[in-house]
Every structure is written in C-alpha cells, then in structure tokens.
PDB file of C-alpha atoms in Angstrom:
ATOM      1  CA  MET A   1      20.034  -5.831 -17.609  1.00 77.00           C
ATOM      2  CA  ILE A   2      19.430  -3.323 -20.361  1.00 90.00           C
ATOM      3  CA  LEU A   3      16.946  -0.543 -19.505  1.00 95.00           C
ATOM      4  CA  ARG A   4      15.591   2.116 -21.596  1.00 95.00           C
ATOM      5  CA  PRO A   5      16.859   5.541 -20.844  1.00 96.00           C
ATOM      6  CA  TYR A   6      13.691   6.902 -19.158  1.00 96.00           C
ATOM      7  CA  GLN A   7      13.847   3.720 -16.953  1.00 97.00           C
ATOM      8  CA  THR A   8      17.369   4.272 -15.832  1.00 97.00           C
ATOM      9  CA  ASP A   9      16.488   7.944 -15.003  1.00 97.00           C
ATOM     10  CA  LEU A  10      13.644   6.899 -12.720  1.00 97.00           C
ATOM     11  CA  ILE A  11      16.136   4.656 -10.974  1.00 97.00           C
ATOM     12  CA  ASN A  12      18.568   7.408 -10.474  1.00 97.00           C
ATOM     13  CA  ARG A  13      15.999   9.938  -9.410  1.00 97.00           C
ATOM     14  CA  THR A  14      14.777   7.411  -6.758  1.00 97.00           C
ATOM     15  CA  ARG A  15      18.461   6.974  -5.532  1.00 95.00           C
ATOM     16  CA  GLU A  16      18.679  10.692  -5.171  1.00 97.00           C
ATOM     17  CA  ALA A  17      15.516  10.954  -3.255  1.00 97.00           C
ATOM     18  CA  PHE A  18      16.656   8.476  -0.823  1.00 96.00           C
ATOM     19  CA  LYS A  19      20.092  10.145  -0.554  1.00 96.00           C
ATOM     20  CA  SER A  20      18.132  13.355   0.211  1.00 97.00           C
ATOM     21  CA  GLY A  21      16.536  11.724   3.176  1.00 97.00           C
ATOM     22  CA  ALA A  22      13.231  10.199   1.758  1.00 97.00           C
ATOM     23  CA  ASP A  23      12.020   7.201   3.684  1.00 96.00           C
ATOM     24  CA  ALA A  24       9.347   6.345   1.121  1.00 98.00           C
ATOM     25  CA  VAL A  25       9.310   7.347  -2.567  1.00 98.00           C
ATOM     26  CA  CYS A  26       6.503   6.721  -5.104  1.00 97.00           C
ATOM     27  CA  VAL A  27       7.567   6.086  -8.732  1.00 98.00           C
ATOM     28  CA  GLN A  28       4.909   6.840 -11.293  1.00 97.00           C
ATOM     29  CA  LEU A  29       5.100   5.202 -15.127  1.00 97.00           C
ATOM     30  CA  PRO A  30       2.222   4.567 -17.285  1.00 96.00           C
ATOM     31  CA  THR A  31       0.871   1.143 -17.968  1.00 93.00           C
ATOM     32  CA  GLY A  32       3.277  -0.513 -20.501  1.00 93.00           C
ATOM     33  CA  GLY A  33       6.393   1.778 -19.517  1.00 95.00           C
ATOM     34  CA  GLY A  34       8.159  -1.013 -17.773  1.00 94.00           C
ATOM     35  CA  LYS A  35       7.769  -0.793 -14.165  1.00 94.00           C
ATOM     36  CA  THR A  36       8.631  -4.445 -13.670  1.00 92.00           C
ATOM     37  CA  PRO A  37      12.114  -4.192 -15.208  1.00 93.00           C
ATOM     38  CA  VAL A  38      12.804  -0.919 -13.149  1.00 95.00           C
ATOM     39  CA  GLN A  39      11.563  -2.939 -10.023  1.00 95.00           C
ATOM     40  CA  VAL A  40      13.841  -5.915 -10.882  1.00 92.00           C
ATOM     41  CA  SER A  41      16.880  -3.684 -11.418  1.00 93.00           C
ATOM     42  CA  ILE A  42      16.410  -1.926  -8.187  1.00 94.00           C
ATOM     43  CA  ILE A  43      16.022  -5.219  -6.254  1.00 92.00           C
ATOM     44  CA  ASN A  44      19.211  -6.567  -8.069  1.00 89.00           C
ATOM     45  CA  SER A  45      21.261  -3.640  -6.934  1.00 88.00           C
ATOM     46  CA  ILE A  46      19.813  -4.178  -3.305  1.00 86.00           C
ATOM     47  CA  PHE A  47      20.784  -7.845  -3.493  1.00 75.00           C
ATOM     48  CA  GLY A  48      24.432  -6.811  -4.675  1.00 74.00           C
ATOM     49  CA  ASN A  49      24.632  -4.588  -1.549  1.00 78.00           C
ATOM     50  CA  LYS A  50      23.496  -7.497   0.761  1.00 84.00           C
ATOM     51  CA  LYS A  51      20.427  -5.829   2.016  1.00 91.00           C
ATOM     52  CA  ARG A  52      17.333  -7.582   2.318  1.00 93.00           C
ATOM     53  CA  ALA A  53      14.187  -6.641   0.056  1.00 95.00           C
ATOM     54  CA  TRP A  54      10.734  -7.887  -0.501  1.00 96.00           C
ATOM     55  CA  HIS A  55       8.685  -7.142  -3.537  1.00 96.00           C
ATOM     56  CA  ILE A  56       5.014  -6.906  -2.415  1.00 96.00           C
ATOM     57  CA  SER A  57       2.090  -7.383  -4.682  1.00 92.00           C
ATOM     58  CA  PRO A  58      -1.576  -6.873  -4.352  1.00 89.00           C
ATOM     59  CA  ARG A  59      -2.328  -9.933  -6.494  1.00 81.00           C
ATOM     60  CA  HIS A  60      -0.610 -13.449  -7.340  1.00 78.00           C
ATOM     61  CA  GLU A  61      -0.647 -12.906 -10.848  1.00 79.00           C
ATOM     62  CA  ILE A  62       2.001  -9.995 -10.228  1.00 83.00           C
ATOM     63  CA  GLN A  63       4.023 -12.176  -8.138  1.00 86.00           C
ATOM     64  CA  TYR A  64       4.372 -14.692 -11.088  1.00 85.00           C
ATOM     65  CA  GLN A  65       5.426 -11.949 -13.499  1.00 87.00           C
ATOM     66  CA  VAL A  66       8.010 -10.631 -11.296  1.00 90.00           C
ATOM     67  CA  ALA A  67       9.395 -13.989 -10.449  1.00 92.00           C
ATOM     68  CA  GLU A  68       9.792 -14.626 -14.217  1.00 92.00           C
ATOM     69  CA  HIS A  69      11.731 -11.453 -14.360  1.00 90.00           C
ATOM     70  CA  PHE A  70      13.765 -12.260 -11.510  1.00 92.00           C
ATOM     71  CA  LYS A  71      14.481 -15.892 -13.190  1.00 93.00           C
ATOM     72  CA  LYS A  72      15.424 -13.926 -16.453  1.00 91.00           C
ATOM     73  CA  TYR A  73      18.037 -11.720 -14.733  1.00 88.00           C
ATOM     74  CA  ASN A  74      19.345 -14.496 -12.205  1.00 89.00           C
ATOM     75  CA  VAL A  75      18.101 -12.764  -9.055  1.00 90.00           C
ATOM     76  CA  THR A  76      18.195 -15.300  -6.222  1.00 91.00           C
ATOM     77  CA  HIS A  77      14.964 -15.099  -4.494  1.00 93.00           C
ATOM     78  CA  GLY A  78      12.453 -16.803  -2.158  1.00 93.00           C
ATOM     79  CA  TYR A  79       8.647 -16.656  -1.384  1.00 92.00           C
ATOM     80  CA  ILE A  80       6.787 -15.787   1.507  1.00 90.00           C
ATOM     81  CA  ASP A  81       3.481 -17.292   0.970  1.00 85.00           C
ATOM     82  CA  ALA A  82       1.046 -20.090   1.947  1.00 82.00           C
ATOM     83  CA  SER A  83       3.763 -22.900   0.754  1.00 84.00           C
ATOM     84  CA  HIS A  84       6.711 -20.851   1.980  1.00 86.00           C
ATOM     85  CA  ASN A  85       7.737 -19.543   5.490  1.00 85.00           C
ATOM     86  CA  GLU A  86      10.182 -16.531   5.907  1.00 86.00           C
ATOM     87  CA  SER A  87      13.808 -17.823   5.224  1.00 84.00           C
ATOM     88  CA  LYS A  88      17.102 -16.256   6.020  1.00 83.00           C
ATOM     89  CA  ALA A  89      18.376 -18.059   3.250  1.00 88.00           C
ATOM     90  CA  TYR A  90      17.030 -15.395   0.911  1.00 92.00           C
ATOM     91  CA  ASN A  91      17.686 -11.705   0.898  1.00 92.00           C
ATOM     92  CA  ILE A  92      15.195 -11.031  -1.678  1.00 94.00           C
ATOM     93  CA  ASN A  93      11.404 -12.384  -1.250  1.00 94.00           C
ATOM     94  CA  ILE A  94       8.381 -12.109  -3.226  1.00 95.00           C
ATOM     95  CA  VAL A  95       5.372 -11.776  -1.100  1.00 94.00           C
ATOM     96  CA  SER A  96       1.748 -10.675  -1.345  1.00 91.00           C
ATOM     97  CA  LYS A  97       0.011  -8.100   0.845  1.00 93.00           C
ATOM     98  CA  ASP A  98      -2.627 -10.691   1.850  1.00 92.00           C
ATOM     99  CA  THR A  99       0.127 -13.065   3.074  1.00 92.00           C
ATOM    100  CA  LEU A 100       1.880 -10.347   5.028  1.00 93.00           C
ATOM    101  CA  THR A 101      -1.561  -9.340   6.468  1.00 93.00           C
ATOM    102  CA  ARG A 102      -2.117 -12.614   7.995  1.00 92.00           C
ATOM    103  CA  ARG A 103       1.509 -12.925   9.127  1.00 91.00           C
ATOM    104  CA  TRP A 104       2.345  -9.632  10.509  1.00 92.00           C
ATOM    105  CA  ASP A 105       3.262 -11.251  14.015  1.00 90.00           C
ATOM    106  CA  LYS A 106       5.352 -14.279  12.370  1.00 89.00           C
ATOM    107  CA  ILE A 107       7.887 -11.982  10.426  1.00 90.00           C
ATOM    108  CA  LYS A 108      11.117 -12.232  12.259  1.00 88.00           C
ATOM    109  CA  HIS A 109      13.396 -10.176  10.060  1.00 89.00           C
ATOM    110  CA  ALA A 110      12.251  -6.962   8.581  1.00 92.00           C
ATOM    111  CA  PRO A 111      13.414  -5.983   4.981  1.00 95.00           C
ATOM    112  CA  ASP A 112      15.670  -3.091   4.609  1.00 96.00           C
ATOM    113  CA  TYR A 113      13.705  -2.093   1.404  1.00 97.00           C
ATOM    114  CA  ALA A 114      10.309  -3.035   0.237  1.00 97.00           C
ATOM    115  CA  ILE A 115       8.898  -2.434  -3.297  1.00 97.00           C
ATOM    116  CA  ILE A 116       5.082  -1.990  -3.115  1.00 97.00           C
ATOM    117  CA  ASP A 117       3.534  -2.608  -6.564  1.00 95.00           C
ATOM    118  CA  GLU A 118       0.274  -1.197  -7.397  1.00 94.00           C
ATOM    119  CA  CYS A 119       0.829   1.331  -4.546  1.00 95.00           C
ATOM    120  CA  HIS A 120      -2.246   3.160  -5.056  1.00 93.00           C
ATOM    121  CA  LEU A 121      -4.207   0.264  -3.854  1.00 90.00           C
ATOM    122  CA  ASN A 122      -4.244  -1.115  -0.114  1.00 88.00           C
ATOM    123  CA  TYR A 123      -3.896   2.181   1.614  1.00 88.00           C
ATOM    124  CA  ASP A 124      -4.706   0.682   5.147  1.00 91.00           C
ATOM    125  CA  PHE A 125      -1.986  -2.155   4.323  1.00 95.00           C
ATOM    126  CA  GLN A 126       0.770   0.434   3.413  1.00 94.00           C
ATOM    127  CA  LEU A 127      -0.159   2.435   6.763  1.00 95.00           C
ATOM    128  CA  GLU A 128       0.115  -0.915   8.777  1.00 96.00           C
ATOM    129  CA  PHE A 129       3.356  -1.868   6.948  1.00 96.00           C
ATOM    130  CA  ARG A 130       5.033   1.416   7.615  1.00 96.00           C
ATOM    131  CA  SER A 131       4.019   1.343  11.510  1.00 96.00           C
ATOM    132  CA  ARG A 132       5.340  -2.170  11.829  1.00 96.00           C
ATOM    133  CA  PHE A 133       8.593  -1.676   9.878  1.00 96.00           C
ATOM    134  CA  PRO A 134       9.443   2.110  10.498  1.00 96.00           C
ATOM    135  CA  GLU A 135      13.029   1.630   9.212  1.00 96.00           C
ATOM    136  CA  CYS A 136      12.236   0.094   6.075  1.00 97.00           C
ATOM    137  CA  LYS A 137      12.872   2.213   2.987  1.00 97.00           C
ATOM    138  CA  ILE A 138       9.583   1.881   0.574  1.00 98.00           C
ATOM    139  CA  ILE A 139       9.375   2.286  -2.956  1.00 98.00           C
ATOM    140  CA  GLY A 140       5.930   2.412  -4.322  1.00 97.00           C
ATOM    141  CA  PHE A 141       5.061   1.775  -8.085  1.00 97.00           C
ATOM    142  CA  THR A 142       2.113   2.829  -9.850  1.00 96.00           C
ATOM    143  CA  ALA A 143       0.671   4.151 -13.127  1.00 95.00           C
ATOM    144  CA  THR A 144      -1.862   6.250 -11.195  1.00 93.00           C
ATOM    145  CA  PRO A 145      -0.338   7.969  -8.150  1.00 92.00           C
ATOM    146  CA  GLU A 146      -3.821   8.473  -6.441  1.00 90.00           C
ATOM    147  CA  ARG A 147      -5.871   6.690  -4.030  1.00 86.00           C
ATOM    148  CA  LEU A 148      -9.101   5.279  -4.732  1.00 81.00           C
ATOM    149  CA  ASP A 149     -10.739   7.953  -2.823  1.00 85.00           C
ATOM    150  CA  GLY A 150      -9.288  10.661  -5.072  1.00 87.00           C
ATOM    151  CA  LYS A 151      -6.585  11.574  -2.526  1.00 87.00           C
ATOM    152  CA  GLY A 152      -2.849  11.577  -3.488  1.00 89.00           C
ATOM    153  CA  LEU A 153      -0.355   9.246  -1.909  1.00 92.00           C
ATOM    154  CA  SER A 154       1.920  11.780  -0.070  1.00 92.00           C
ATOM    155  CA  LYS A 155       2.100  12.326   3.390  1.00 92.00           C
ATOM    156  CA  GLN A 156       0.452  15.601   3.281  1.00 91.00           C
ATOM    157  CA  ASN A 157      -2.779  13.418   2.065  1.00 89.00           C
ATOM    158  CA  GLY A 158      -2.254  11.100   4.866  1.00 88.00           C
ATOM    159  CA  GLY A 159      -0.201   8.418   2.807  1.00 89.00           C
ATOM    160  CA  ILE A 160       3.383   7.372   3.367  1.00 95.00           C
ATOM    161  CA  TYR A 161       5.315   8.717   0.645  1.00 97.00           C
ATOM    162  CA  ASP A 162       7.600  11.698   0.824  1.00 95.00           C
ATOM    163  CA  THR A 163       8.530  12.162  -2.894  1.00 96.00           C
ATOM    164  CA  LEU A 164       6.837  11.360  -6.122  1.00 96.00           C
ATOM    165  CA  ILE A 165       8.928  10.485  -9.055  1.00 97.00           C
ATOM    166  CA  GLU A 166       7.045  10.859 -12.365  1.00 96.00           C
ATOM    167  CA  GLY A 167       8.044   9.086 -15.400  1.00 96.00           C
ATOM    168  CA  THR A 168       7.578   9.606 -18.940  1.00 95.00           C
ATOM    169  CA  SER A 169       4.213  10.246 -20.314  1.00 93.00           C
ATOM    170  CA  ILE A 170       2.129   8.156 -22.573  1.00 93.00           C
ATOM    171  CA  PRO A 171       2.470  10.364 -25.691  1.00 94.00           C
ATOM    172  CA  ASP A 172       6.385  10.429 -25.113  1.00 94.00           C
ATOM    173  CA  LEU A 173       6.352   6.643 -24.936  1.00 94.00           C
ATOM    174  CA  THR A 174       4.404   6.436 -27.973  1.00 94.00           C
ATOM    175  CA  SER A 175       6.702   8.857 -29.809  1.00 94.00           C
ATOM    176  CA  MET A 176       9.727   7.015 -28.949  1.00 91.00           C
ATOM    177  CA  GLY A 177       8.297   3.778 -30.438  1.00 91.00           C
ATOM    178  CA  PHE A 178       7.926   1.944 -26.849  1.00 89.00           C
ATOM    179  CA  LEU A 179       3.969   2.045 -26.975  1.00 87.00           C
ATOM    180  CA  SER A 180       1.680   1.853 -30.036  1.00 78.00           C
ATOM    181  CA  SER A 181      -1.065   4.242 -30.628  1.00 71.00           C
TER     182      SER A 181
END
C-alpha cells in the first residue's frame, strides 16, 4: 500500500504513542485527508502480527467503504453483523457500534486492537467498550476531535484517549495538491 508522507507520519506517531504507554490514541485528519487508507494500513500490520482487530464504524455505509479498501489491499476479514456472528476464522472483523451494543454479552474473544471511526460520535459507546475490553488498544479516527457537547475526547475531559495525534491541515493538504480549493 502506498501512502502519502503525512499518512505514514500519522502511523509512525501512533506506534510511538503506544510504545510510550498509551492505551487509546485519537488520530485527527481532515475530511479528504485519507483516514481510511491509514486505518487499513494499521489493520494490515496488526494482521501481519497475528493480532485480533476490529474496525468499528458508526454507520453501515462506512463499513462498506472500509471493506472495499480491505479487499483492494488483500486484507482478509470477516464481519460481525446481523448476518454474521463472531468467528475465530478471522483475526480482522468489521463491525458497527450498533451491532456491538446489541451483542456485548455474546462476544467471546476481545480484540487486541480496535479502530473506532468517527470517534467524536458515540461517546457512551466508547466508555462502555473501554469498560468491557480494558486490555484492548484503541485507535480513534476523526476530522473533529471534539464531542458533540463541545468537550474534548481526552481522559482529562472524561473521554478514553491518552493522546491526540494531529494530522496535517486543510490548507497544507490543498497546497500539497491533495485537496482542491
């Protein structure tokens, strides 16, 4: 997978945050900056290390987008949804927060890592997820690292994230030719 330099930088800074002891890292990148390729690259490296990972999204549309990226880069994955139960056959699973909310008590194998897309949403879900899977490393992705009530996502603000990794800005993405003005 070929990533842009700023995307590779986000991945490297996320790894460093976990090496420094973080349990949950929030990655911020503006809309159009390519959060999904970064997520797929991270999950691909988790898969290569034989760890279990879930990609958790707030909406089904995002699940389909992520699944297309997984297929494009040959990331073997399963689904946990209305038609699919959790399976040990897959180390990587795509799941919605609504499915997990309905199935908390049916989950048998906690993931080692969870990517929570649009992590500025569903604050209560994330607190519940953290309480149920305290050993799971969490990587939240958002363009806007602020909850709907105006508070931040950090532990100091009652959230779950130890660290915020800020990506490049919209003006920088535009000047690099990755976004149009």
